[in-house]
Short mmCIF file of C-alpha atoms in Angstrom, two decimals:
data_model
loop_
_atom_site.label_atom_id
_atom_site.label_comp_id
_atom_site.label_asym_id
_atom_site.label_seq_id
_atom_site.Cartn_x
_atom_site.Cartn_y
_atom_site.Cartn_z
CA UNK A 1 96.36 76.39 106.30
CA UNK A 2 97.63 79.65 107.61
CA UNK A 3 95.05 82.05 108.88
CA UNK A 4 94.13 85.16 106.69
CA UNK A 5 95.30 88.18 107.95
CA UNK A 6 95.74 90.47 105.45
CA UNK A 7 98.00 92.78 107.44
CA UNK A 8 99.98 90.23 108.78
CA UNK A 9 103.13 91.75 107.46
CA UNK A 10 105.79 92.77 110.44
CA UNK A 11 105.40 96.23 109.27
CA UNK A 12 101.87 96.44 109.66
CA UNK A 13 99.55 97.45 112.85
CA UNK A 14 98.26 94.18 114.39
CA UNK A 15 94.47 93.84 114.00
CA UNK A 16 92.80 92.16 116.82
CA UNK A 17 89.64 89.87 116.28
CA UNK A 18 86.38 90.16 117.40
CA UNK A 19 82.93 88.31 117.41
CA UNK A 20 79.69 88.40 116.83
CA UNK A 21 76.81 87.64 118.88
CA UNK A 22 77.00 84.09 117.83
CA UNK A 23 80.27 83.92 120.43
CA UNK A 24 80.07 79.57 120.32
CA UNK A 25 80.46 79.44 116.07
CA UNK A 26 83.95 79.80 115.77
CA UNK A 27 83.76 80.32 112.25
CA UNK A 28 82.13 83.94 113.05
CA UNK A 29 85.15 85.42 114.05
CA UNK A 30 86.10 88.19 111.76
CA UNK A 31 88.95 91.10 111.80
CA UNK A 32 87.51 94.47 111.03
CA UNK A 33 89.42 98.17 110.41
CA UNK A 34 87.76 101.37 109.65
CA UNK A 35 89.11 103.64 107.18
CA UNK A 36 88.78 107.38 107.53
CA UNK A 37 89.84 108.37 103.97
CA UNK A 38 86.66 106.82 102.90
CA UNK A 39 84.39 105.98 105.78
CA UNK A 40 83.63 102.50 105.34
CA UNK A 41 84.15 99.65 107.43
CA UNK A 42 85.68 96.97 105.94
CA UNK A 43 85.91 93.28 107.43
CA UNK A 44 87.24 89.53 106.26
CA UNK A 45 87.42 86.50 108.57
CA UNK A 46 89.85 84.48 109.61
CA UNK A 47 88.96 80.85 108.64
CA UNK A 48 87.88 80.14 105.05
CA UNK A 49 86.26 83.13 103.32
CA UNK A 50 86.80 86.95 103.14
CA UNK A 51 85.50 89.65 101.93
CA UNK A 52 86.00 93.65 101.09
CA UNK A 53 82.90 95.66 101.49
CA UNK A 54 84.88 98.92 98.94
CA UNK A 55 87.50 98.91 96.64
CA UNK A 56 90.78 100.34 98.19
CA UNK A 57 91.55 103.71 97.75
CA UNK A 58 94.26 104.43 94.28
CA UNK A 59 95.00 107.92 95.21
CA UNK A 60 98.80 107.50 96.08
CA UNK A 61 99.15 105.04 93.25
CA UNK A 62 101.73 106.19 91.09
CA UNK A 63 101.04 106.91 87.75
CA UNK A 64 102.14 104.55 84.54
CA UNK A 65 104.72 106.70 83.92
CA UNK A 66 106.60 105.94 87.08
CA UNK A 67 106.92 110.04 87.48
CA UNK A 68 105.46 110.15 90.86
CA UNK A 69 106.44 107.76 93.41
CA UNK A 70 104.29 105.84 96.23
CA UNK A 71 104.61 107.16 99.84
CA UNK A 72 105.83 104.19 101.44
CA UNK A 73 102.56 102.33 103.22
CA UNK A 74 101.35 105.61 102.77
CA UNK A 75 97.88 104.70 102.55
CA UNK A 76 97.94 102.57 106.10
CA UNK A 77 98.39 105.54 108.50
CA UNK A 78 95.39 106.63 108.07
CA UNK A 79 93.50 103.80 109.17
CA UNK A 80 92.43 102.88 113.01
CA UNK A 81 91.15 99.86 114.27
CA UNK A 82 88.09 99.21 116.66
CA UNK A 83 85.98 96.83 117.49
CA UNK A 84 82.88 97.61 116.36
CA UNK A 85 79.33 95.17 116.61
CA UNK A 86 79.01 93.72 113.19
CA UNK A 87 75.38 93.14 112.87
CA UNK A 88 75.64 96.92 111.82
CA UNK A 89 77.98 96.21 108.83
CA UNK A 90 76.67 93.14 107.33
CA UNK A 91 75.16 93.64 103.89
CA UNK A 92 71.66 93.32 103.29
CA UNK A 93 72.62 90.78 100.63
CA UNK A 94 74.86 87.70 101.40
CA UNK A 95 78.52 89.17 99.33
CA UNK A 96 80.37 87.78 97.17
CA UNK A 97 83.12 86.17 99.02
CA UNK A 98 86.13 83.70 97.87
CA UNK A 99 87.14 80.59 99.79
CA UNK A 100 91.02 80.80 100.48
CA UNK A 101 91.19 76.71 99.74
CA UNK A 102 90.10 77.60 96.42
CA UNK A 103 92.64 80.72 96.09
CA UNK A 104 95.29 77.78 97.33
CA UNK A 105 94.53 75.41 95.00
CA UNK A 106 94.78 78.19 92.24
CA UNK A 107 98.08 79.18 93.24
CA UNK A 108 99.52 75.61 93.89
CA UNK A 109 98.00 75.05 90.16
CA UNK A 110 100.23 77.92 88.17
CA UNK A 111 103.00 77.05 86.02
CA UNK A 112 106.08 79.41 88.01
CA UNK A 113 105.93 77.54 91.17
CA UNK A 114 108.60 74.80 90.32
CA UNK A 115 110.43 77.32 88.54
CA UNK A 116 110.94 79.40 91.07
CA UNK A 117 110.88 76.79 93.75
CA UNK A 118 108.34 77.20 96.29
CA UNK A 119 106.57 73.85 97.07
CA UNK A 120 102.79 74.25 97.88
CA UNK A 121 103.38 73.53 101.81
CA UNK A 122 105.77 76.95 101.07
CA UNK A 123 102.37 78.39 99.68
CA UNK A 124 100.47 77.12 102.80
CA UNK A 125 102.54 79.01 105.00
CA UNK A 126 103.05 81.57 103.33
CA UNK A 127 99.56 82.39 102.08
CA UNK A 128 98.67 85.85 104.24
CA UNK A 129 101.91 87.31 101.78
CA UNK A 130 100.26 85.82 98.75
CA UNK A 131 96.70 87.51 99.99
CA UNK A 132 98.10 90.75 100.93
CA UNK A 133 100.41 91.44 97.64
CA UNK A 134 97.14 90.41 95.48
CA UNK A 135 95.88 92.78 97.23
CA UNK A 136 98.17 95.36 96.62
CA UNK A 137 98.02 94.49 93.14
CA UNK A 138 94.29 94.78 92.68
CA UNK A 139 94.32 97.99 94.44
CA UNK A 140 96.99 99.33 91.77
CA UNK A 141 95.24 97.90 88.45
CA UNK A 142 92.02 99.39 90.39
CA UNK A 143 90.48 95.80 90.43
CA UNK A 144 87.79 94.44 92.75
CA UNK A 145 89.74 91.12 94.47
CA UNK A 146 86.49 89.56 95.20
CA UNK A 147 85.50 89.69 91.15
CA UNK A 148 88.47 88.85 89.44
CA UNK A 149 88.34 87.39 86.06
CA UNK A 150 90.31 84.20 85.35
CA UNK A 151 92.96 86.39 83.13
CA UNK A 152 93.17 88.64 85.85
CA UNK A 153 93.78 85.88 88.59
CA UNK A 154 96.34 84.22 86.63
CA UNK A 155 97.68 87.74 85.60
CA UNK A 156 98.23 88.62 89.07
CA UNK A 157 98.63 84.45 91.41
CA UNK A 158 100.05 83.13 88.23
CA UNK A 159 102.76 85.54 87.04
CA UNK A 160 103.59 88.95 88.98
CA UNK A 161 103.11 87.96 92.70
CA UNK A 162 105.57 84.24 92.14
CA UNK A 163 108.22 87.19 89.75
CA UNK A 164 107.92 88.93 92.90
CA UNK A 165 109.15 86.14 95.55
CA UNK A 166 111.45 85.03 92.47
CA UNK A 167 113.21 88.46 92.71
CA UNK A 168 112.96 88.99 96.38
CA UNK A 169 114.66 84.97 96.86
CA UNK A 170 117.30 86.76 94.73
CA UNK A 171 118.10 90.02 96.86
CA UNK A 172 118.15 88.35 99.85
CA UNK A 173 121.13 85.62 98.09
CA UNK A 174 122.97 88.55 96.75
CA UNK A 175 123.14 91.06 100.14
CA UNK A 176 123.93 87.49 101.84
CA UNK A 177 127.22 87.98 99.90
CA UNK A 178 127.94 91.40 101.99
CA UNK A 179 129.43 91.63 105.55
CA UNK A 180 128.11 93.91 108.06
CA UNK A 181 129.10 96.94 107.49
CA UNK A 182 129.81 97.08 103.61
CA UNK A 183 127.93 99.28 101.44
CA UNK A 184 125.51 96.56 99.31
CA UNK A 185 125.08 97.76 95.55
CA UNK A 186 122.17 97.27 94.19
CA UNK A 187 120.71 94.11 92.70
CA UNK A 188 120.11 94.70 88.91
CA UNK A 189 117.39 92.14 87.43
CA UNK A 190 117.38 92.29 82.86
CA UNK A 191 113.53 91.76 81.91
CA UNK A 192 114.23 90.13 78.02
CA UNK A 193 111.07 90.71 76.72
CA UNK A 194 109.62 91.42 73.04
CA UNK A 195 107.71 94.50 72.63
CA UNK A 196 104.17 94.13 73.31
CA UNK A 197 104.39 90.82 75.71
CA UNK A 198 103.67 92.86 78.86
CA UNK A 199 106.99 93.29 80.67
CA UNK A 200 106.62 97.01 81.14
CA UNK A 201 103.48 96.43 82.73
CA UNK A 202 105.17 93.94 85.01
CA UNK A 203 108.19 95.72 86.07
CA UNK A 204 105.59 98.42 87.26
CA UNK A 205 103.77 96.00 89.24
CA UNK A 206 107.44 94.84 90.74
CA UNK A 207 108.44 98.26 91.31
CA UNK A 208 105.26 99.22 93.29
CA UNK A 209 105.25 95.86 95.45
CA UNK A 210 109.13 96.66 96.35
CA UNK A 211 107.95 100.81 97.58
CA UNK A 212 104.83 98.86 99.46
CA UNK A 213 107.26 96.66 101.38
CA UNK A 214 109.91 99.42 101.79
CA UNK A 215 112.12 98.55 99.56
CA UNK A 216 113.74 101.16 97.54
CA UNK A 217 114.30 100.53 93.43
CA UNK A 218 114.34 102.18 90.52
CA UNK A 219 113.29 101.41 86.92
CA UNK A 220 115.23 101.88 83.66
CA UNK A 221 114.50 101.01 80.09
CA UNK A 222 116.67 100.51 77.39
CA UNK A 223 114.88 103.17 75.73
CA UNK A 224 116.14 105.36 77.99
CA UNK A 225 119.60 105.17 76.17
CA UNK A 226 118.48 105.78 72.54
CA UNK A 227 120.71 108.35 70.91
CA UNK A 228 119.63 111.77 70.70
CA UNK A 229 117.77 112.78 67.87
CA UNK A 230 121.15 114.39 66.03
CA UNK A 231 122.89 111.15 66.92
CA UNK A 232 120.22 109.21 65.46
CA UNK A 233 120.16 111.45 61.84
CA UNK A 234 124.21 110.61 62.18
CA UNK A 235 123.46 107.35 62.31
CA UNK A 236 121.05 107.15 59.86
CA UNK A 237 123.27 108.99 57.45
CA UNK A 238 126.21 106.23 57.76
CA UNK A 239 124.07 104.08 57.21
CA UNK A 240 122.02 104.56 54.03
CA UNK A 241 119.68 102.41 52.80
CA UNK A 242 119.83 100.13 55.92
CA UNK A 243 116.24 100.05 57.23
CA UNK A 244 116.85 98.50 60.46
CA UNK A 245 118.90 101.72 61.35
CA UNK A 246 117.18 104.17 59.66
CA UNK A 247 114.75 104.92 62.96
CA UNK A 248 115.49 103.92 66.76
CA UNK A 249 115.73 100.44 67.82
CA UNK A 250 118.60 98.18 66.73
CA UNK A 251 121.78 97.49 68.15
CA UNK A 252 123.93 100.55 67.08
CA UNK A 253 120.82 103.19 68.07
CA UNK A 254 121.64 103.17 72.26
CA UNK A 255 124.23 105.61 73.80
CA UNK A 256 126.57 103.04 74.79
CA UNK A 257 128.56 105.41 76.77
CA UNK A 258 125.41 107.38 78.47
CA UNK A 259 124.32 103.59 78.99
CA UNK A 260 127.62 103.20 81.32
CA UNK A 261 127.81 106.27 83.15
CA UNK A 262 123.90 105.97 84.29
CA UNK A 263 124.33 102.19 85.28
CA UNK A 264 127.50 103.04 87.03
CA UNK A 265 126.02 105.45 88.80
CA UNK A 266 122.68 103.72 90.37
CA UNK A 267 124.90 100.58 91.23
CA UNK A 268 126.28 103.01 93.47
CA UNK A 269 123.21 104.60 95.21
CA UNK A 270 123.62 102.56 98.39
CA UNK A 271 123.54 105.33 101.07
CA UNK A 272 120.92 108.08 102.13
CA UNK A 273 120.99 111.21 100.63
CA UNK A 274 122.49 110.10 97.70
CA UNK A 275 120.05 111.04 94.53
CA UNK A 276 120.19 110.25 91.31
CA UNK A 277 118.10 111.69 87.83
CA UNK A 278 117.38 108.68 85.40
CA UNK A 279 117.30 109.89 82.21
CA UNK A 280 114.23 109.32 79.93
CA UNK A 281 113.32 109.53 76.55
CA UNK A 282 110.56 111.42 74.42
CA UNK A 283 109.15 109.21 71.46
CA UNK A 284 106.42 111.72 70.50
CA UNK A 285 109.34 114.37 69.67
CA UNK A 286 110.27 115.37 65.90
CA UNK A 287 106.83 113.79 65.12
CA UNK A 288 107.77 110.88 66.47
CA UNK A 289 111.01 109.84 65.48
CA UNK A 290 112.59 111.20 69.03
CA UNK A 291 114.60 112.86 70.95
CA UNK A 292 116.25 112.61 74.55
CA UNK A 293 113.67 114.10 76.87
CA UNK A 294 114.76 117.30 78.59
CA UNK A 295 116.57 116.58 81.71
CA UNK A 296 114.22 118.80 83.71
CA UNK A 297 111.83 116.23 82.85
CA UNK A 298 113.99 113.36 84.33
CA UNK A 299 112.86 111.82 87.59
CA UNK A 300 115.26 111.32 90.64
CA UNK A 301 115.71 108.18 92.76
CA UNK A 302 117.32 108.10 96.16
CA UNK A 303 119.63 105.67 97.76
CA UNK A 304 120.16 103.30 99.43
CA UNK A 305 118.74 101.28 96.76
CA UNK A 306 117.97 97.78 97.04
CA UNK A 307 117.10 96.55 93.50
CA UNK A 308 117.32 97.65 90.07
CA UNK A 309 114.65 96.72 86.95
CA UNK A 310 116.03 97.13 83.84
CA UNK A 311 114.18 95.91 80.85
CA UNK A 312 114.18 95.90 77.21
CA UNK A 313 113.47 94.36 73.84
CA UNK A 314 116.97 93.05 73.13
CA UNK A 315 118.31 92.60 76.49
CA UNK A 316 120.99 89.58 76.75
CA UNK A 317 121.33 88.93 72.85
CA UNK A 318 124.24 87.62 71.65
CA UNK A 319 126.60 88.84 68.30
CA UNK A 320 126.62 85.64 65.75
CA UNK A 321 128.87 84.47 62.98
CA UNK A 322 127.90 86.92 59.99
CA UNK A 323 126.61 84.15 57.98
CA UNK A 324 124.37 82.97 60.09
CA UNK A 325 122.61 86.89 60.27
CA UNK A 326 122.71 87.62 56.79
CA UNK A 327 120.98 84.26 55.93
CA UNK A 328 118.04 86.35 58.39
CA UNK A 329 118.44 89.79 56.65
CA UNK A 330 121.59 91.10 54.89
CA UNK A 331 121.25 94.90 57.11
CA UNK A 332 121.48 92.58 59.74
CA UNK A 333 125.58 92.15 59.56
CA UNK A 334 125.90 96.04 60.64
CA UNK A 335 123.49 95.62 63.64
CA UNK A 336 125.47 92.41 64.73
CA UNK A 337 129.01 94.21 64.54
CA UNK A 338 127.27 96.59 66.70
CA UNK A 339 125.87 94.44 69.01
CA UNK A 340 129.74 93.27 70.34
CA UNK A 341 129.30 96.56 72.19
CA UNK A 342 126.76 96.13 74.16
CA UNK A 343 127.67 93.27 76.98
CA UNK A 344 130.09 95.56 78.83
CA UNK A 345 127.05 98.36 77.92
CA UNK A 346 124.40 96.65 79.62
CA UNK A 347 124.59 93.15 80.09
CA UNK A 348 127.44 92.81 83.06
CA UNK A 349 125.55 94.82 85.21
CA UNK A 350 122.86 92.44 85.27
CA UNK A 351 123.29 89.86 87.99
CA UNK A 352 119.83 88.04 87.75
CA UNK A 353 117.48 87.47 84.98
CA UNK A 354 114.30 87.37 83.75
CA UNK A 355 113.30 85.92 80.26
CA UNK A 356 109.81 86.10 78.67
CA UNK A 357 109.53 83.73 76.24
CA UNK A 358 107.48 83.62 72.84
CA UNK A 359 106.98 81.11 70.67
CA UNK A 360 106.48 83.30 67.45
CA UNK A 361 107.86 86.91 67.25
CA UNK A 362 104.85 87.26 65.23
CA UNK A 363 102.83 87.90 67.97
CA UNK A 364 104.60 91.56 68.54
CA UNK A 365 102.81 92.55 65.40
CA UNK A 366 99.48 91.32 66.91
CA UNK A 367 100.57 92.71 70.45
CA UNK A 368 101.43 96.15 68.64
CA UNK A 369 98.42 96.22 66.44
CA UNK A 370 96.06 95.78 69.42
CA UNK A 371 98.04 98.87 71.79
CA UNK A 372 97.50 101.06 68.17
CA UNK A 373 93.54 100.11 68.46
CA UNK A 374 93.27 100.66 71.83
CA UNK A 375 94.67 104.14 71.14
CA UNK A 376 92.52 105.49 68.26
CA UNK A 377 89.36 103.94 69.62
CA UNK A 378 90.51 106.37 72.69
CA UNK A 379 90.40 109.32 71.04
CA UNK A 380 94.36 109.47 70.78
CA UNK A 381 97.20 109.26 67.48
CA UNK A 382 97.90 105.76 66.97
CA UNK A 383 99.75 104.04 63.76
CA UNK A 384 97.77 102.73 61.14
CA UNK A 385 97.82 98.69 60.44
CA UNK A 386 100.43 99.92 57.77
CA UNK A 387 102.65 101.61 60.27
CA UNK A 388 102.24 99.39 62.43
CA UNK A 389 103.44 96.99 60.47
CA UNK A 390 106.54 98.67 58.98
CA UNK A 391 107.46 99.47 62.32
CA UNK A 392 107.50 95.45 63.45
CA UNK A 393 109.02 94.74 60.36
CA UNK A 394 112.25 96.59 61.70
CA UNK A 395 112.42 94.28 64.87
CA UNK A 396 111.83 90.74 63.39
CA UNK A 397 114.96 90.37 61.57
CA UNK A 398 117.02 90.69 65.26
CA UNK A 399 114.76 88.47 66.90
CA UNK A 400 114.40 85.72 64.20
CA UNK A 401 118.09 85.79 64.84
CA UNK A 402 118.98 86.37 68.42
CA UNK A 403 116.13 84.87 70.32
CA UNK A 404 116.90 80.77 69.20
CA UNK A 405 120.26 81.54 71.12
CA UNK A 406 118.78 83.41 74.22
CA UNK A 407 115.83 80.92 74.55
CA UNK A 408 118.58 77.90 74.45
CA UNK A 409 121.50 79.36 75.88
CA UNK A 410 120.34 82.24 78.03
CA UNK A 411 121.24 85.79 77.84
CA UNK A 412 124.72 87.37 77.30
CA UNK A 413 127.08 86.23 79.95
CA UNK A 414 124.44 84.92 82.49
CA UNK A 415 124.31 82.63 85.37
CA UNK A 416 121.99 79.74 84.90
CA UNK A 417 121.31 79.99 88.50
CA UNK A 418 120.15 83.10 88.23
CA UNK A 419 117.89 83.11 85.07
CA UNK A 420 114.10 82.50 85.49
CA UNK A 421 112.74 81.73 81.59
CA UNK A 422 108.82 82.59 81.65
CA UNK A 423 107.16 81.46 77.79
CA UNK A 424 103.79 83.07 77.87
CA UNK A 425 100.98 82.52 75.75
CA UNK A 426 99.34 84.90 73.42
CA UNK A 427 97.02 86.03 75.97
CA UNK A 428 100.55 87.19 78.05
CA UNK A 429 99.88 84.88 80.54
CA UNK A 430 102.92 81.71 81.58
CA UNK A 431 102.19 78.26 80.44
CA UNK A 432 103.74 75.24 81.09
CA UNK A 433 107.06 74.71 79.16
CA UNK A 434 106.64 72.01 76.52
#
């Protein structure tokens, strides 16, 4: 078993051990830092248990929005080590602590590890990285590491930090491709996803562990491309009576060409100085049927970029025979005519994948439903069940036809070797394929 060393990352300060007054018991030694930001001396050892006397500081977290970015390791610098006596630190009260066998055996025990091929002697070796981007991730989602919940322990050993590795295995095969010297585009990784199964939530934990580790990426949405709100009332005017194109969503509601030009442009953010705005869209505008936020609004990324996440509902689906989409939903032979568009659109830029898989689209109601709770109970305008459920009702058709295909076949012109599939549960945690 490796030893625990949080910071054992090359790009860390080295922390140096010290003992206690019980110099013979090995098992006393412990590595210590204090933080000036907050005062408090925290300390874990270096054999079997740890613990963290405060929760870490969120203040350069970035917010959901992605608006503000993380300073790089920003919250490090302002930490110096000492050795300090520890009889003076130890709580009155024996803590809470949590054996790193255990944490092993609950990593070795998720359902990605095959998938994404790590053995658990990989794990063994590997398990300061494992510790310290838990870490990370508690300190983001403003979780205590030493209570975690089961959900949250899977949420975080089970699903984001093995995504993580996945996509970082996958950088390092496609700059491998590049000779010294050449300018290395971007890697651009499609998140599939239904509405409501999480994904947003973990391309934002992606994005922050790649600005921790100095890595620079940038996050896009397929949202971002909707048409503006007078290309929207165009559409919805060729189109009358079709429900599935009478608000945002389908295929035939994205700026194909504004899709292009943008993912053009990041693939080629791969020197400094070079800056790019990504555009962004505004749901709440024209009470809530939309409109392209104003680009003043838009928030810049700057090359060189290593990694692109680009997600969406309907990312990778595939056009069918029109008889096999009207037997769905009659509107549905419009949205698959438009859907031939959209591989040179969006799908050839994407060189690895990510697929979350359901096993009822039903669940995005439920998923929905719950968000539109959440919201009221908060104090904030949410869709009624009603709403909520005419606004699902637009989405099922496409994915009672298109995700059979992507779940068997795989998304839109991808590389098998190069596709991770991830079926989650209703909880939004992986299983274990059946």
């Amino acid at each position: 078993m490796a030893t625990l060393n949080l910071f054992s990352q090359p790009w860390q300060p080295t922390i140096s051990p010290f003992c206690c007054s019980n110099t013979n018991n090995n098992n006393n030694v412990v590595y210590a830092y204090h933080n000036h930001n907050n005062s408090k001396l925290h300390f874990f050892s270096n054999s079997r248990q740890f613990s963290v006397l405060s929760q870490l500081s969120t203040n350069s977290s970035k917010s959901v929005s992605g608006s503000s970015g993380l300073q790089n390791s920003s919250f490090v610098s302002g930490i110096e080590y000492r050795k300090r006596p520890l009889y003076s630190v130890f709580p009155t009260k024996p803590a809470q602590v949590s054996s790193v066998e255990d944490l092993y055996e609950f990593i070795c025990s998720g359902p990605l590890l095959d998938k994404i091929g790590i053995t658990q002697e990989q794990v063994a070796e590997s398990i300061d990285n494992w510790l310290l981007y838990g870490r990370y991730l508690c300190r983001l989602f403003q979780l205590n590491e030493l209570f975690l919940t089961e959900p949250q322990k899977a949420r975080i050993y089970h699903y984001y930090v093995p995504v993580f590795l996945w996509c970082e295995q996958q950088i390092t095969e496609h700059q491998s491709k590049f000779k010294d010297g050449e300018d290395i585009p971007p890697l651009v990784i499609g998140f599939s996803a239904p509405q409501g199964c999480g994904k947003t939530t973990l391309v934002f934990a992606l994005d922050y562990l790649f600005e921790v580790i100095g890595r620079k990426s940038a996050t896009v949405s397929i949202d971002d491309f909707y048409l503006t709100a007078e290309g929207q009332n165009k559409l919805r005017e060729a189109n009358p009576g079709n429900a599935l194109l009478e608000l945002r969503g389908n295929a035939g509601s994205h700026d194909l060409a504004f899709s292009v030009e943008t993912l053009t442009a990041l693939t080629k953010l791969t020197r400094e100085g070079m800056k790019l705005k990504l555009p962004r869209y505004d749901k709440s505008a024209f009470n809530g049927r939309g409109d392209r936020a104003d680009p003043s609004t838009w928030s810049e990324v700057e090359g060189p970029l290593t990694v692109v996440l680009f997600e969406g509902w309907m990312l990778g689906f595939k056009p069918l025979p029109v008889d096999a989409v009207k037997v769905v939903d009659p509107q549905l032979e419009t949205v698959n005519k438009n859907l031939e568009a959209y591989y040179d659109a969006w799908d050839k830029y994407i060189k690895s994948w990510i697929v979350i898989k359901i096993k009822n689209p039903n669940c995005v109601f439920q998923w929905r439903l719950q968000a539109e709770i959440a919201m009221r109970e908060a104090g904030k305008p949410g869709m009624t069940d009603d709403e909520v459920r005419d606004f699902v009702s637009r989405y099922l058709p496409a994915y009672y036809a298109y995700l059979p295909t992507l779940y068997s076949e795989g998304p839109n012109g991808s590389d098998p070797q190069h596709l991770l599939t991830i079926e989650i549960d209703e909880g939004r945690n992986p299983i274990l394929a059946t």
